[in-house]
Coordinates of C-alpha atoms in Angstrom, one line a residue:
M1 CA -33.7 26.4 -33.9
H2 CA -32.5 29.9 -33.5
R3 CA -29.4 31.0 -31.6
T4 CA -30.5 33.2 -28.7
V5 CA -28.8 36.1 -26.9
I6 CA -29.3 38.2 -23.9
S7 CA -29.1 41.6 -25.6
G8 CA -29.8 44.0 -22.7
T9 CA -30.2 44.2 -18.9
G10 CA -31.9 46.8 -16.7
L11 CA -32.0 47.7 -13.0
W12 CA -34.4 49.7 -10.9
I13 CA -33.1 50.6 -7.4
A14 CA -35.5 51.4 -4.6
P15 CA -35.2 55.0 -3.4
E16 CA -34.3 54.6 0.3
V17 CA -31.4 52.9 2.1
I18 CA -31.5 51.2 5.5
S19 CA -28.1 50.7 7.0
N20 CA -27.4 47.8 9.4
A21 CA -27.0 50.4 12.2
E22 CA -30.4 51.8 11.6
L23 CA -32.0 48.4 11.3
V24 CA -30.5 47.2 14.5
A25 CA -31.5 50.3 16.4
S26 CA -35.1 49.9 15.3
Y27 CA -35.3 46.1 15.9
N28 CA -33.7 46.3 19.3
E29 CA -36.2 49.0 20.3
Y30 CA -39.0 46.6 19.2
A31 CA -37.3 43.7 21.1
E32 CA -37.0 45.8 24.3
R33 CA -40.6 46.8 24.1
C34 CA -41.6 43.1 23.7
N35 CA -39.5 42.1 26.7
A36 CA -40.9 44.9 28.9
R37 CA -44.4 43.9 28.0
D38 CA -43.7 40.2 28.7
A39 CA -41.5 40.8 31.7
Q40 CA -43.6 38.7 34.2
A41 CA -43.9 35.7 31.8
I42 CA -40.2 35.8 31.1
A43 CA -39.3 36.0 34.8
A44 CA -41.6 33.0 35.4
G45 CA -39.9 31.0 32.7
D46 CA -43.2 30.8 30.6
K47 CA -41.7 32.8 27.7
Q48 CA -38.4 33.3 26.1
P49 CA -37.1 36.9 25.8
T50 CA -37.0 38.4 22.4
P51 CA -33.3 38.4 21.5
L52 CA -31.4 41.5 20.5
S53 CA -29.5 42.0 17.3
S54 CA -26.2 43.6 16.4
E55 CA -24.4 44.9 13.3
E56 CA -21.6 42.3 14.0
F57 CA -24.2 39.5 14.0
I58 CA -25.7 40.6 10.7
V59 CA -22.4 40.8 8.8
K60 CA -21.1 37.5 10.2
A61 CA -24.4 35.7 9.4
S62 CA -24.8 37.1 5.9
G63 CA -22.3 39.6 4.6
I64 CA -25.1 42.2 4.3
R65 CA -24.3 45.8 5.2
Q66 CA -27.3 47.7 3.9
R67 CA -30.5 47.3 1.8
Y68 CA -32.6 49.4 -0.5
V69 CA -36.4 49.7 0.3
I70 CA -39.4 51.5 -1.1
D71 CA -40.4 52.8 2.3
K72 CA -37.9 53.2 5.1
A73 CA -40.0 54.9 7.8
G74 CA -42.6 52.1 8.1
V75 CA -39.9 49.4 8.3
L76 CA -38.0 51.2 11.0
D77 CA -41.1 52.1 13.1
P78 CA -41.0 49.7 16.1
E79 CA -44.8 49.8 16.3
R80 CA -45.2 48.8 12.7
M81 CA -42.2 46.9 11.3
R82 CA -43.4 46.9 7.7
P83 CA -43.5 49.4 4.8
R84 CA -46.3 51.9 4.3
L85 CA -47.5 51.4 0.8
A86 CA -50.4 53.5 -0.4
P87 CA -53.2 51.7 -2.3
R88 CA -53.7 52.8 -5.9
P89 CA -57.0 52.9 -7.8
D90 CA -57.5 50.4 -10.6
D91 CA -57.0 53.0 -13.3
Q92 CA -53.4 53.7 -12.1
I93 CA -50.4 51.6 -12.9
S94 CA -49.7 49.1 -10.1
L95 CA -46.6 49.6 -8.0
M96 CA -45.0 46.3 -9.1
A97 CA -45.8 47.1 -12.7
E98 CA -44.3 50.6 -12.3
I99 CA -40.9 49.4 -11.1
A100 CA -40.9 46.6 -13.7
V101 CA -41.5 49.1 -16.5
A102 CA -38.6 51.3 -15.2
A103 CA -36.2 48.3 -15.2
A104 CA -37.5 47.1 -18.6
Q105 CA -37.0 50.5 -20.2
D106 CA -33.4 50.4 -19.0
A107 CA -32.9 47.0 -20.6
L108 CA -34.6 48.1 -23.8
R109 CA -32.3 51.1 -24.1
A110 CA -29.3 48.8 -23.6
A111 CA -30.5 46.4 -26.3
G112 CA -31.4 49.2 -28.8
R113 CA -35.1 48.2 -28.7
T114 CA -38.5 49.6 -27.8
G115 CA -41.5 48.1 -26.2
A116 CA -43.0 47.5 -29.6
D117 CA -40.3 45.0 -30.4
V118 CA -41.3 42.8 -27.5
D119 CA -43.7 39.9 -28.1
L120 CA -43.4 38.0 -24.8
V121 CA -43.3 39.4 -21.3
I122 CA -42.7 37.1 -18.3
C123 CA -43.0 38.7 -14.8
A124 CA -41.1 36.4 -12.5
A125 CA -40.8 37.1 -8.8
S126 CA -41.1 35.5 -5.3
N127 CA -44.4 37.2 -4.6
M128 CA -47.0 38.9 -6.9
Q129 CA -48.9 42.0 -5.9
R130 CA -52.2 40.4 -6.8
A131 CA -53.6 37.2 -8.2
Y132 CA -55.0 38.6 -11.4
P133 CA -54.9 40.2 -13.9
A134 CA -51.3 39.0 -14.4
M135 CA -48.7 41.6 -13.6
A136 CA -47.0 40.7 -16.9
V137 CA -50.0 41.7 -18.9
E138 CA -50.2 45.1 -17.2
I139 CA -46.4 45.6 -17.9
Q140 CA -46.9 44.5 -21.5
Q141 CA -49.6 47.2 -22.0
A142 CA -47.5 49.9 -20.2
L143 CA -44.6 49.2 -22.5
G144 CA -46.6 49.0 -25.7
A145 CA -45.5 45.4 -26.3
G146 CA -47.3 42.8 -28.4
G147 CA -47.7 39.1 -28.1
Y148 CA -48.6 37.8 -24.7
G149 CA -47.4 37.8 -21.1
F150 CA -47.7 35.7 -18.0
D151 CA -46.5 35.6 -14.3
M152 CA -44.5 32.8 -12.7
N153 CA -43.2 32.2 -9.2
V154 CA -40.4 29.8 -8.3
A155 CA -39.3 31.9 -5.3
C156 CA -35.7 33.0 -5.6
S157 CA -35.2 31.0 -8.8
S158 CA -38.0 32.8 -10.6
A159 CA -35.6 34.8 -12.8
T160 CA -33.6 31.8 -14.1
F161 CA -36.7 29.7 -14.6
A162 CA -38.3 32.5 -16.6
M163 CA -35.1 32.9 -18.6
E164 CA -35.3 29.3 -19.6
Q165 CA -38.9 29.8 -20.8
A166 CA -38.0 32.9 -22.7
V167 CA -35.0 31.3 -24.3
N168 CA -37.0 28.3 -25.4
A169 CA -39.7 30.5 -26.9
V170 CA -37.2 32.5 -28.9
R171 CA -35.2 29.4 -29.9
T172 CA -38.2 27.7 -31.3
G173 CA -39.5 30.7 -33.1
Q174 CA -42.6 31.2 -30.9
S175 CA -41.3 34.6 -29.9
R176 CA -38.9 37.0 -31.5
C177 CA -38.0 39.2 -28.5
A178 CA -38.8 38.2 -24.9
L179 CA -38.7 40.4 -21.8
V180 CA -38.1 38.9 -18.3
V181 CA -38.8 41.3 -15.4
N182 CA -38.2 40.5 -11.7
P183 CA -39.9 43.1 -9.5
E184 CA -39.1 42.1 -5.9
I185 CA -40.9 44.1 -3.3
T186 CA -39.5 41.8 -0.6
S187 CA -40.0 44.4 2.2
A188 CA -43.8 43.7 2.1
H189 CA -43.6 40.0 2.9
H190 CA -40.5 40.0 5.1
A191 CA -40.6 39.3 8.9
W192 CA -38.7 42.4 10.1
M193 CA -39.5 41.5 13.7
D194 CA -37.6 38.1 13.6
R195 CA -34.0 38.5 14.8
D196 CA -32.8 35.5 12.8
C197 CA -33.8 37.0 9.5
H198 CA -34.8 40.7 10.0
F199 CA -31.7 41.8 8.0
I200 CA -32.1 39.6 5.0
F201 CA -34.1 41.3 2.3
G202 CA -34.2 44.5 0.1
D203 CA -36.4 45.9 -2.7
V204 CA -35.3 46.0 -6.4
C205 CA -36.3 45.2 -9.9
T206 CA -34.3 43.7 -12.7
A207 CA -35.0 43.1 -16.4
L208 CA -33.4 41.4 -19.3
L209 CA -34.1 41.0 -23.0
I210 CA -33.7 37.7 -24.9
E211 CA -33.9 37.7 -28.7
R212 CA -32.6 36.0 -31.8
A213 CA -28.9 36.4 -32.3
D214 CA -29.3 37.0 -36.0
T215 CA -31.6 40.0 -35.5
A216 CA -30.0 41.5 -32.3
V217 CA -28.6 45.0 -32.7
S218 CA -27.1 45.4 -29.2
P219 CA -23.3 45.9 -28.9
D220 CA -23.3 43.8 -25.8
C221 CA -24.8 40.4 -26.5
W222 CA -24.4 37.2 -24.6
E223 CA -25.2 33.9 -26.4
V224 CA -27.2 31.5 -24.3
L225 CA -25.4 28.2 -24.5
G226 CA -27.9 26.3 -22.4
S227 CA -30.3 26.5 -19.4
K228 CA -31.2 24.0 -16.8
A229 CA -33.8 23.9 -14.0
M230 CA -34.5 21.5 -11.2
T231 CA -36.8 21.3 -8.1
Q232 CA -36.9 19.2 -5.0
F233 CA -39.6 19.8 -2.4
S234 CA -38.6 21.2 1.0
N235 CA -40.4 23.1 3.7
N236 CA -37.2 24.7 5.0
I237 CA -38.1 28.0 3.2
R238 CA -41.8 28.8 3.3
N239 CA -44.4 31.6 3.2
N240 CA -48.0 30.4 3.8
A241 CA -49.8 33.6 3.0
G242 CA -52.3 33.2 0.2
F243 CA -55.9 33.6 -1.0
M244 CA -57.2 31.0 1.4
S245 CA -55.8 32.8 4.5
R246 CA -58.9 35.0 5.0
S247 CA -61.1 31.9 4.8
E248 CA -58.9 30.3 7.5
D249 CA -59.4 33.4 9.7
R250 CA -55.7 34.0 9.7
D251 CA -54.0 37.1 11.1
P252 CA -51.7 38.5 8.3
E253 CA -49.1 39.1 11.0
D254 CA -49.0 35.3 12.0
R255 CA -45.4 34.2 11.7
D256 CA -46.1 31.7 9.0
Q257 CA -47.8 34.3 6.8
L258 CA -44.4 35.9 6.2
F259 CA -41.0 34.6 5.0
R260 CA -39.4 32.1 7.3
Q261 CA -36.6 29.6 6.9
E262 CA -34.5 27.0 8.7
G263 CA -31.2 28.7 7.7
R264 CA -28.7 26.0 8.8
K265 CA -30.7 23.3 7.0
V266 CA -31.0 25.4 3.9
F267 CA -27.3 25.9 3.8
K268 CA -26.5 22.2 4.4
D269 CA -29.0 21.1 1.7
V270 CA -28.8 23.7 -1.0
C271 CA -25.0 24.4 -1.3
P272 CA -24.1 20.8 -2.5
L273 CA -27.2 20.7 -4.7
A274 CA -26.2 23.9 -6.4
A275 CA -22.6 22.9 -7.0
E276 CA -23.7 19.6 -8.4
H277 CA -26.3 21.2 -10.6
I278 CA -23.8 23.7 -12.1
T279 CA -21.2 21.0 -12.6
T280 CA -23.7 18.7 -14.4
H281 CA -25.0 21.5 -16.5
L282 CA -21.5 22.5 -17.6
G283 CA -20.7 18.9 -18.4
E284 CA -23.7 18.6 -20.6
L285 CA -22.3 21.5 -22.6
S286 CA -18.8 20.0 -22.7
L287 CA -17.5 22.6 -20.3
A288 CA -15.9 22.5 -16.9
P289 CA -16.1 24.8 -13.9
D290 CA -12.4 25.8 -14.2
G291 CA -13.2 27.1 -17.7
V292 CA -15.8 29.5 -16.4
R293 CA -14.7 33.1 -16.4
R294 CA -17.4 34.3 -14.0
F295 CA -20.2 33.0 -11.8
W296 CA -23.1 35.3 -11.2
L297 CA -24.8 33.5 -8.3
H298 CA -28.0 34.1 -6.3
Q299 CA -27.2 36.7 -3.6
A300 CA -28.6 35.2 -0.4
N301 CA -25.6 34.7 1.8
L302 CA -21.9 35.4 1.4
S303 CA -20.9 32.0 2.9
M304 CA -23.2 30.1 0.7
N305 CA -21.7 31.6 -2.5
Q306 CA -18.2 31.0 -1.3
F307 CA -19.0 27.4 -0.4
I308 CA -20.5 26.7 -3.8
V309 CA -17.7 28.2 -5.8
R310 CA -15.1 26.6 -3.6
K311 CA -16.7 23.2 -4.2
L312 CA -16.7 23.9 -8.0
I313 CA -13.1 25.0 -8.4
G314 CA -11.3 23.6 -5.4
H315 CA -10.2 26.9 -3.8
D316 CA -11.6 30.1 -2.4
P317 CA -13.1 32.3 -5.1
T318 CA -12.1 35.9 -5.8
A319 CA -14.5 38.7 -6.1
D320 CA -13.6 38.8 -9.8
L321 CA -14.7 35.2 -10.3
A322 CA -17.9 35.4 -8.2
P323 CA -18.9 39.0 -7.6
I324 CA -21.0 39.9 -4.6
I325 CA -23.6 42.6 -4.6
L326 CA -25.6 41.5 -1.5
D327 CA -23.5 43.7 0.8
E328 CA -25.1 46.7 -0.9
F329 CA -28.5 45.2 -2.0
A330 CA -29.1 42.4 0.6
N331 CA -31.0 39.4 -0.6
T332 CA -33.3 40.5 -3.4
A333 CA -34.8 37.1 -4.1
S334 CA -35.0 36.3 -7.8
A335 CA -33.3 39.5 -8.8
G336 CA -29.9 38.9 -7.1
S337 CA -28.1 36.9 -9.7
I338 CA -29.4 39.3 -12.4
I339 CA -28.1 42.3 -10.5
A340 CA -24.7 40.6 -10.3
F341 CA -24.8 39.9 -14.1
H342 CA -25.9 43.5 -14.8
R343 CA -23.2 45.1 -12.7
H344 CA -20.3 42.7 -13.4
K345 CA -20.2 41.8 -17.1
Q346 CA -18.7 44.8 -18.9
D347 CA -15.1 43.7 -18.4
L348 CA -15.4 40.2 -20.0
Q349 CA -14.1 39.6 -23.4
A350 CA -15.5 37.8 -26.5
G351 CA -15.6 34.1 -26.0
D352 CA -15.6 34.3 -22.2
V353 CA -18.1 31.9 -20.5
G354 CA -20.2 32.7 -17.5
V355 CA -22.9 31.0 -15.4
I356 CA -26.0 32.8 -14.0
C357 CA -27.4 30.6 -11.2
S358 CA -30.1 31.0 -8.6
F359 CA -31.3 28.7 -5.8
G360 CA -33.9 28.9 -3.1
A361 CA -37.3 27.8 -1.9
G362 CA -38.7 24.7 -3.4
Y363 CA -35.9 23.7 -3.3
S364 CA -35.4 25.2 -6.8
I365 CA -32.2 25.7 -8.8
G366 CA -31.9 27.3 -12.2
S367 CA -28.8 28.0 -14.2
V368 CA -28.1 29.7 -17.5
V369 CA -24.7 29.3 -19.3
V370 CA -23.7 32.3 -21.5
R371 CA -20.8 33.3 -23.7
K372 CA -19.8 36.8 -24.6
V373 CA -20.3 37.4 -28.3

């Protein structure tokens, strides 16, 4: 078995920013139009009014202050409430592949590699642009990579689950250099018209390279000590959109054809599961939570992350121990923990141990324990 390292990380940031103030103004205009249209039904008690939002509500509920998106105008249009994304002909690179290539090139530069060094590409995200051909194969071609590629979806845990597959492929010698990309165009499957979640998501793409330790040339390597994944079925986070929707004569705007969740139930269920998962994983590696220098956690909700780390170490975490990037990026599904790792690893010293962990729909939890080389 070969020792494996993360030798490079990359990040693509969507070009436009939506502040909480802008988002609230747009959503409240939408809500007021709904309430004016439904005024008689609301007065008769036949329908509940569409609730208004506020900046204070968003920050208290999530810790989010802004988000990056590919198209701002469409999201903020009260008559549309979704991005405007132009279709591309089949002979042009797909949007999801394009942003994945940009993040991948960033990771390759950091690792001192080129696309030709890669022999495995895993495209892991909460939603794919199409059913087939696999996005990973298109990304593989665009980068000039060899070997093979495939897509995988474990919702917000897609990145860590893909990392486990990449690590195992390199460790066993099946692959020499594996690329994991996480193109998350969450704005396209988000329910911007739902007050309880309209502020949650943003667009981004992350990438990381996993290769053999004895052949890596990067000055910034992180040995993978172990990876662990678990799933437990729950309907509390769900999106029913799929290839059968047209055969069911579904309206793509139906509420269940977009992201939805039972937020309080998710918090109550997932936080203890994640803390237990991390503790067990560390124990299997003869490590303890208080010996971890940094936790790079899934960036869904500030209170969730604080709860999980508090349960692990017995006191409130500092931003140094468990950095937060969701105030800037919002929830970016599978990419969140990788953004945190990408942005907050440079100050660690050789020998320092960290945990990359994601959790989300499924329920799914994935963790990767790393040590600075």
